[in-house]
Coordinates of C-alpha atoms in Angstrom, one line a residue:
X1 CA 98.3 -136.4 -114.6
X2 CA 99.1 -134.0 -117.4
X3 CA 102.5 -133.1 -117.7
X4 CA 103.0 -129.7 -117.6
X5 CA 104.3 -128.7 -121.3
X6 CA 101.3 -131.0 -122.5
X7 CA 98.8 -128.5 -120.6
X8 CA 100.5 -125.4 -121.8
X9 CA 100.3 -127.0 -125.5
X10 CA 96.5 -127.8 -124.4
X11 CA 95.8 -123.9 -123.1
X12 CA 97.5 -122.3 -125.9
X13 CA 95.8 -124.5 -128.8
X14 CA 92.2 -123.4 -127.1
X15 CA 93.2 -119.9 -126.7
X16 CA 94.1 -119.9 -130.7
X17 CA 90.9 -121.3 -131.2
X18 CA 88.9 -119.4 -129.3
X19 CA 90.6 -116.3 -131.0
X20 CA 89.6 -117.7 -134.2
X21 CA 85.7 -118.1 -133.3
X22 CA 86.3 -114.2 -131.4
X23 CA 87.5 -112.9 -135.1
X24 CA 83.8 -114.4 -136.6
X25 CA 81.3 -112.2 -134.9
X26 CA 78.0 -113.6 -134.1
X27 CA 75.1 -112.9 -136.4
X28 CA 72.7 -110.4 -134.2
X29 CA 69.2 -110.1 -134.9
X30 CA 67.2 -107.9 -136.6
X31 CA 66.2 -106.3 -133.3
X32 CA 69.1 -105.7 -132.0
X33 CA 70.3 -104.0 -135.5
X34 CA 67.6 -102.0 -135.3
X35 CA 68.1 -100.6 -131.8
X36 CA 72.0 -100.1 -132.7
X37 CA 70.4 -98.0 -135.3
X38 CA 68.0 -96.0 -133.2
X39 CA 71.1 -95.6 -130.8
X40 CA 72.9 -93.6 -133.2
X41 CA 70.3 -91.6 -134.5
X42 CA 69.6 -91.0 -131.3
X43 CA 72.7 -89.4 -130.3
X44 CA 73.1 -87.2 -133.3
X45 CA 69.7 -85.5 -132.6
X46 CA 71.0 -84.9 -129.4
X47 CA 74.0 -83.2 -130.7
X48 CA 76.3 -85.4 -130.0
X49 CA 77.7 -86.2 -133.1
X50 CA 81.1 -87.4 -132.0
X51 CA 79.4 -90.8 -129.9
X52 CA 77.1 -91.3 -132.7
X53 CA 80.1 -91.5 -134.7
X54 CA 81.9 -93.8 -132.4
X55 CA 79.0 -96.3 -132.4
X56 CA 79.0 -96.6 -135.8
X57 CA 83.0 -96.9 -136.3
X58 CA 82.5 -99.7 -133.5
X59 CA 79.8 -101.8 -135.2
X60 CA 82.1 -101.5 -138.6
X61 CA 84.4 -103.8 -137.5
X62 CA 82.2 -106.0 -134.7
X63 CA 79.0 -107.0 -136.2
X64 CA 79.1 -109.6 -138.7
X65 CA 79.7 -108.6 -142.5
X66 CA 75.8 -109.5 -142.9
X67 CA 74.8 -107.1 -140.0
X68 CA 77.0 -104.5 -141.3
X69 CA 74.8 -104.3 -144.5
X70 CA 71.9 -104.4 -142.5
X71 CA 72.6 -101.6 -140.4
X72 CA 73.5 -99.5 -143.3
X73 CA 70.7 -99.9 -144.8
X74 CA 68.9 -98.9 -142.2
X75 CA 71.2 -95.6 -141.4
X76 CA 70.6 -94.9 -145.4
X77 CA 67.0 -95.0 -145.4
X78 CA 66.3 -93.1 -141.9
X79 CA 69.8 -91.6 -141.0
X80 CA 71.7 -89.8 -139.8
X81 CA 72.9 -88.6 -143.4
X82 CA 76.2 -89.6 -144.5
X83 CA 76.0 -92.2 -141.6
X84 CA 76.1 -95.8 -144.1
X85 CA 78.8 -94.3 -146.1
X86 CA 81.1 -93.6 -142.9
X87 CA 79.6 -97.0 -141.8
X88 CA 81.0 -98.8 -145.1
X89 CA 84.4 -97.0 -144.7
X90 CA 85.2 -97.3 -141.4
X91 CA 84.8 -101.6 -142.6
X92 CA 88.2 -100.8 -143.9
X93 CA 89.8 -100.5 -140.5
X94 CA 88.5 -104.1 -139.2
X95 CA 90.4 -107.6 -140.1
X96 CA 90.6 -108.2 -143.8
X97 CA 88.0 -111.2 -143.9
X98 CA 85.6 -108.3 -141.9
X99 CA 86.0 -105.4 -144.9
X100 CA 85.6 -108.3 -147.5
X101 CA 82.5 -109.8 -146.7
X102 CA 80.7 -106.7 -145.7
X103 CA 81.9 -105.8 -149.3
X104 CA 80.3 -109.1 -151.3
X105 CA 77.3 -108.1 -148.7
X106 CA 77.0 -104.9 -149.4
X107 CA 76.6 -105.5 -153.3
X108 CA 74.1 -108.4 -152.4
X109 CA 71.7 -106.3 -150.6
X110 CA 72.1 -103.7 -153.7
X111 CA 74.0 -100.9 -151.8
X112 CA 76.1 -100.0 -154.3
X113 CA 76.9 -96.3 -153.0
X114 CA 78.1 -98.0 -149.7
X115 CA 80.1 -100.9 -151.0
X116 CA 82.1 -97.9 -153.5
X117 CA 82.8 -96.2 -150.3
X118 CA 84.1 -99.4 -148.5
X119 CA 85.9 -100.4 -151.7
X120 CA 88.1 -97.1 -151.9
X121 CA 88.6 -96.8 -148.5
X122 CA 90.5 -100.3 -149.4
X123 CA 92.6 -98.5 -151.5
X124 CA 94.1 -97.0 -148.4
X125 CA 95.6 -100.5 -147.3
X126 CA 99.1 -100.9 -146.5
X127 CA 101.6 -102.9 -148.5
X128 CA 101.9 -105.3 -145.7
X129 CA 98.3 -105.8 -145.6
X130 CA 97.4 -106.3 -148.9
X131 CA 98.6 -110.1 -149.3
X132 CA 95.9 -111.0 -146.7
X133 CA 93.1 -108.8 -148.0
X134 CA 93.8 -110.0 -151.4
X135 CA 93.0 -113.5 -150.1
X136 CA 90.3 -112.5 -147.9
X137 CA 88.4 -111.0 -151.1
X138 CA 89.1 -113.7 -153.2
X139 CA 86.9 -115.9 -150.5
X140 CA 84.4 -113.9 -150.2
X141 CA 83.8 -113.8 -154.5
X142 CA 85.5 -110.3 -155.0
X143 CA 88.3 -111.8 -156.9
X144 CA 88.0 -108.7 -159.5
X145 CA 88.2 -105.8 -156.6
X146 CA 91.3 -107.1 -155.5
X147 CA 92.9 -107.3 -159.8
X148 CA 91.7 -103.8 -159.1
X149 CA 93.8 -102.9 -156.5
X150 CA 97.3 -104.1 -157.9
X151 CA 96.0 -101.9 -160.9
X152 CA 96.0 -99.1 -158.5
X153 CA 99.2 -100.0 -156.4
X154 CA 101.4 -100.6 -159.8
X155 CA 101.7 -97.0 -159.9
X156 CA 102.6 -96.5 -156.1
X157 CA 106.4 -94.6 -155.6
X158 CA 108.7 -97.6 -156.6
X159 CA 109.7 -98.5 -152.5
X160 CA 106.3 -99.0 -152.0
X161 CA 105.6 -100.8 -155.1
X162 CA 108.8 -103.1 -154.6
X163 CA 107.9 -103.8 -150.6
X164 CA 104.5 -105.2 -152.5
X165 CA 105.6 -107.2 -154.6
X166 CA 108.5 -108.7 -151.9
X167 CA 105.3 -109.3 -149.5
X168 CA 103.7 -111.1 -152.1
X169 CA 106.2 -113.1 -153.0
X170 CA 106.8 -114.0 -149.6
X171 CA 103.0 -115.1 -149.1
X172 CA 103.3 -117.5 -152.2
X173 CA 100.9 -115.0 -154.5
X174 CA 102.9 -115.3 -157.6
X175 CA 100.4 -114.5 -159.7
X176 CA 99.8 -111.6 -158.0
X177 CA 103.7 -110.7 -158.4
X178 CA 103.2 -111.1 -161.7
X179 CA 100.0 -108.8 -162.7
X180 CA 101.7 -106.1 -159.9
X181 CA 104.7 -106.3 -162.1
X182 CA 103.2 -106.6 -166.0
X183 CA 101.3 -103.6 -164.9
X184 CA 104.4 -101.5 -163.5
X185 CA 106.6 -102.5 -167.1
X186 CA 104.3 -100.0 -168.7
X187 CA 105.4 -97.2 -166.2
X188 CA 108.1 -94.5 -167.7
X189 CA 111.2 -96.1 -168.0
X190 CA 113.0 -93.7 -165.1
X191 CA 110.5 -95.1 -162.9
X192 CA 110.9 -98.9 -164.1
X193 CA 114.7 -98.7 -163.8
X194 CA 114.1 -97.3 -160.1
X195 CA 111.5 -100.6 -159.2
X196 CA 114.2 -102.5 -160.7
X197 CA 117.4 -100.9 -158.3
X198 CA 114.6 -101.0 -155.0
X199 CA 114.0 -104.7 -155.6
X200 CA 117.7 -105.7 -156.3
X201 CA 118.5 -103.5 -153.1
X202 CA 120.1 -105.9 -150.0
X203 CA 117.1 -104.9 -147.5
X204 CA 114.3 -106.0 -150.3
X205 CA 114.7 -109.4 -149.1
X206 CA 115.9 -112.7 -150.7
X207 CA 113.3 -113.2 -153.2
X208 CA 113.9 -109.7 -154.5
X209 CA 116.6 -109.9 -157.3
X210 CA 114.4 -112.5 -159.2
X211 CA 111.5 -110.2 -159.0
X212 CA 113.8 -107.7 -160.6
X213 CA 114.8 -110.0 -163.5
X214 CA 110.7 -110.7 -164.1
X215 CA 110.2 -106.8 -164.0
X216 CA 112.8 -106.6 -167.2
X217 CA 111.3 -109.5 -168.6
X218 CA 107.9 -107.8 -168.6
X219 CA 109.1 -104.5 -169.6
X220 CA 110.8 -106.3 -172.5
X221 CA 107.4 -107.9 -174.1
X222 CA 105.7 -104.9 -174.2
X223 CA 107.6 -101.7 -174.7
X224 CA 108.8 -100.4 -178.0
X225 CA 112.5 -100.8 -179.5
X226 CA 113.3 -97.3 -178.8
X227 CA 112.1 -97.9 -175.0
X228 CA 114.1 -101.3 -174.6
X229 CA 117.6 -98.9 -175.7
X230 CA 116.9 -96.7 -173.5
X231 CA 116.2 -99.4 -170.8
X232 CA 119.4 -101.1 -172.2
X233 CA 121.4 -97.5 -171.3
X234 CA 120.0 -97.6 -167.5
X235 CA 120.7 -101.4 -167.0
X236 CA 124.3 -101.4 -168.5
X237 CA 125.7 -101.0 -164.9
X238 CA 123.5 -103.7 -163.3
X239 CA 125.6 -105.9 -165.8
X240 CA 123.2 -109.3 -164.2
X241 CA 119.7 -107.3 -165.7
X242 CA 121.4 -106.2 -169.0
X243 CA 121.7 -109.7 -169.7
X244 CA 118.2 -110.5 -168.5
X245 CA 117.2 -108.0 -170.9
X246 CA 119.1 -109.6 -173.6
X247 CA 117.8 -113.0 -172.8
X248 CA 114.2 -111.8 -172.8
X249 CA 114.7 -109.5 -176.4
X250 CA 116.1 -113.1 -177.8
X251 CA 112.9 -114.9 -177.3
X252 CA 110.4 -112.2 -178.7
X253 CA 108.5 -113.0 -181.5
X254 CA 110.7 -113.1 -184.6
X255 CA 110.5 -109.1 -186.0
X256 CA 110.2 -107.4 -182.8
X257 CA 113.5 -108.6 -181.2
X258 CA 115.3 -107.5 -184.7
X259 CA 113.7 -104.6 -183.7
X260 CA 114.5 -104.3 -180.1
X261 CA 118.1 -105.7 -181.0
X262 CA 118.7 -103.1 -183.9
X263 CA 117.7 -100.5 -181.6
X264 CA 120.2 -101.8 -179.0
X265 CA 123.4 -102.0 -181.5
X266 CA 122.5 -98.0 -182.5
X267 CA 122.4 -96.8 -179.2
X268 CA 125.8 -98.7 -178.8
X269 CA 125.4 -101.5 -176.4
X270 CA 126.4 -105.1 -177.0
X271 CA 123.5 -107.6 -178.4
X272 CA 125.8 -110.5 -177.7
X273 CA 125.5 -113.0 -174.4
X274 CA 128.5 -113.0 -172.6
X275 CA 129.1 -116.6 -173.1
X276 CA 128.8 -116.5 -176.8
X277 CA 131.2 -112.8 -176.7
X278 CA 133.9 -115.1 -174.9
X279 CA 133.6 -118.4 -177.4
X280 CA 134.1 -116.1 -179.9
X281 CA 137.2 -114.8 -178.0
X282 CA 138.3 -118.9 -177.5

């Protein structure tokens, strides 16, 4: 006989798994896409525009990506109007692996009308949700769409932009850190220096300071001298991110960290390591 704990292990792994095949839906037949269809035209001609409405946000996030796209083209082509663009955005509100496969099918079938819909209602998505639909898009081939989408998020308020960069960190999307990040260096320096502070801040979480320091490293290969002094001023306090600055200025190509160093020694703040300040001292 089982023993007990290896029956609960049992129960649980099958539940998990059949809550993985539950998050695939079935493909349905063209037939039964085509009565869904008929079902909602059928209730808006009735008047009752709410249900229609309901059926459709319900098939968004049931039907299989590839049903999705077929139903839509069916609701552009014989209505109700509007009803395949609500369609495509109400695909934003299912799991993240659901809005990007109807997305990559949606483009497929050539409605392009729908998948911008779908697409900007994505734009809508969370911080916390975005590690996962950036992975989802990248299986289903929409690798570009979600470049496009830290593009759009690098100039989020700087809390929101710091919790995105902390949740991708924490998912292991470096790469992601870094575009989010490259992309909010180019931001006015007021709002640069506040990313900076929200990541350093104790509730940003443990990876948080280093994302900081890449931030200032960023900032520090593309901005202009007279940018990089004025980042220097706002830093000063933040003694740890000064230095960072410093660090990253030292390794620029040859003339532009003169540059960035001159403009630091007019505006008054030291050019010199710490370390190499206190041999000097020695």
């Amino acid at each position: 006989m089982d023993h007990p704990e290896h029956v609960q292990d049992h129960r649980a792994g099958r539940a998990a798994a059949e809550a993985a095949e539950a998050a695939v839906p079935p493909l349905r037949s063209a037939e039964e896409i085509a009565a869904v269809a008929g079902r909602i035209g059928e209730l808006h001609r009735r008047g009752a525009a709410h249900e229609s409405a309901a059926v459709v946000a319900q098939a968004a996030v049931t039907l299989a990506p590839e049903n999705v796209a077929q139903l839509a083209g069916l609701l552009r082509s014989h209505g109700p109007y509007g009803a395949a663009a609500y369609l495509a955005r109400a695909t934003a509100h299912g799991s993240a692996d659901q809005a990007a496969g109807t997305l990559a099918e949606l483009r497929r079938t050539g409605l392009v009308d729908e998948a911008s819909e779908l697409f900007h209602a994505l734009w809508g998505a969370p911080a916390s949700a975005l590690p996962s639909l950036l992975a989802a898009l990248e299986r289903a081939g929409q690798s570009a769409d979600g470049q496009t989408l830290l593009w759009e998020w690098a100039s989020a308020p700087p809390a929101e932009l710091a919790a995105l960069a902390v949740g991708l960190s924490a998912a292991g999307r470096t790469g992601d850190v870094r575009h989010l990040l490259r992309q909010a260096a180019g931001r006015p320096i007021g709002d640069v220096v506040a990313v900076v502070q929200q990541l350093a801040a104790p509730a940003a979480g443990a990876p948080a300071p280093q994302l900081s320091a890449v931030l200032v490293r960023e900032a520090a290969g593309m901005r202009s001298p007279a940018d990089l002094a004025q980042l220097g001023h706002a830093l000063l306090p933040q003694r740890e991110f000064y230095e960072v600055l410093l660090g990253a200025v030292a390794v620029l190509e040859e003339s532009r960290s003169r540059g960035a160093l001159a403009a630091l020694r007019s505006a008054g703040l030291p050019t010199e390591p710490p370390t190499t300040r206190a041999r000097g001292r020695r």
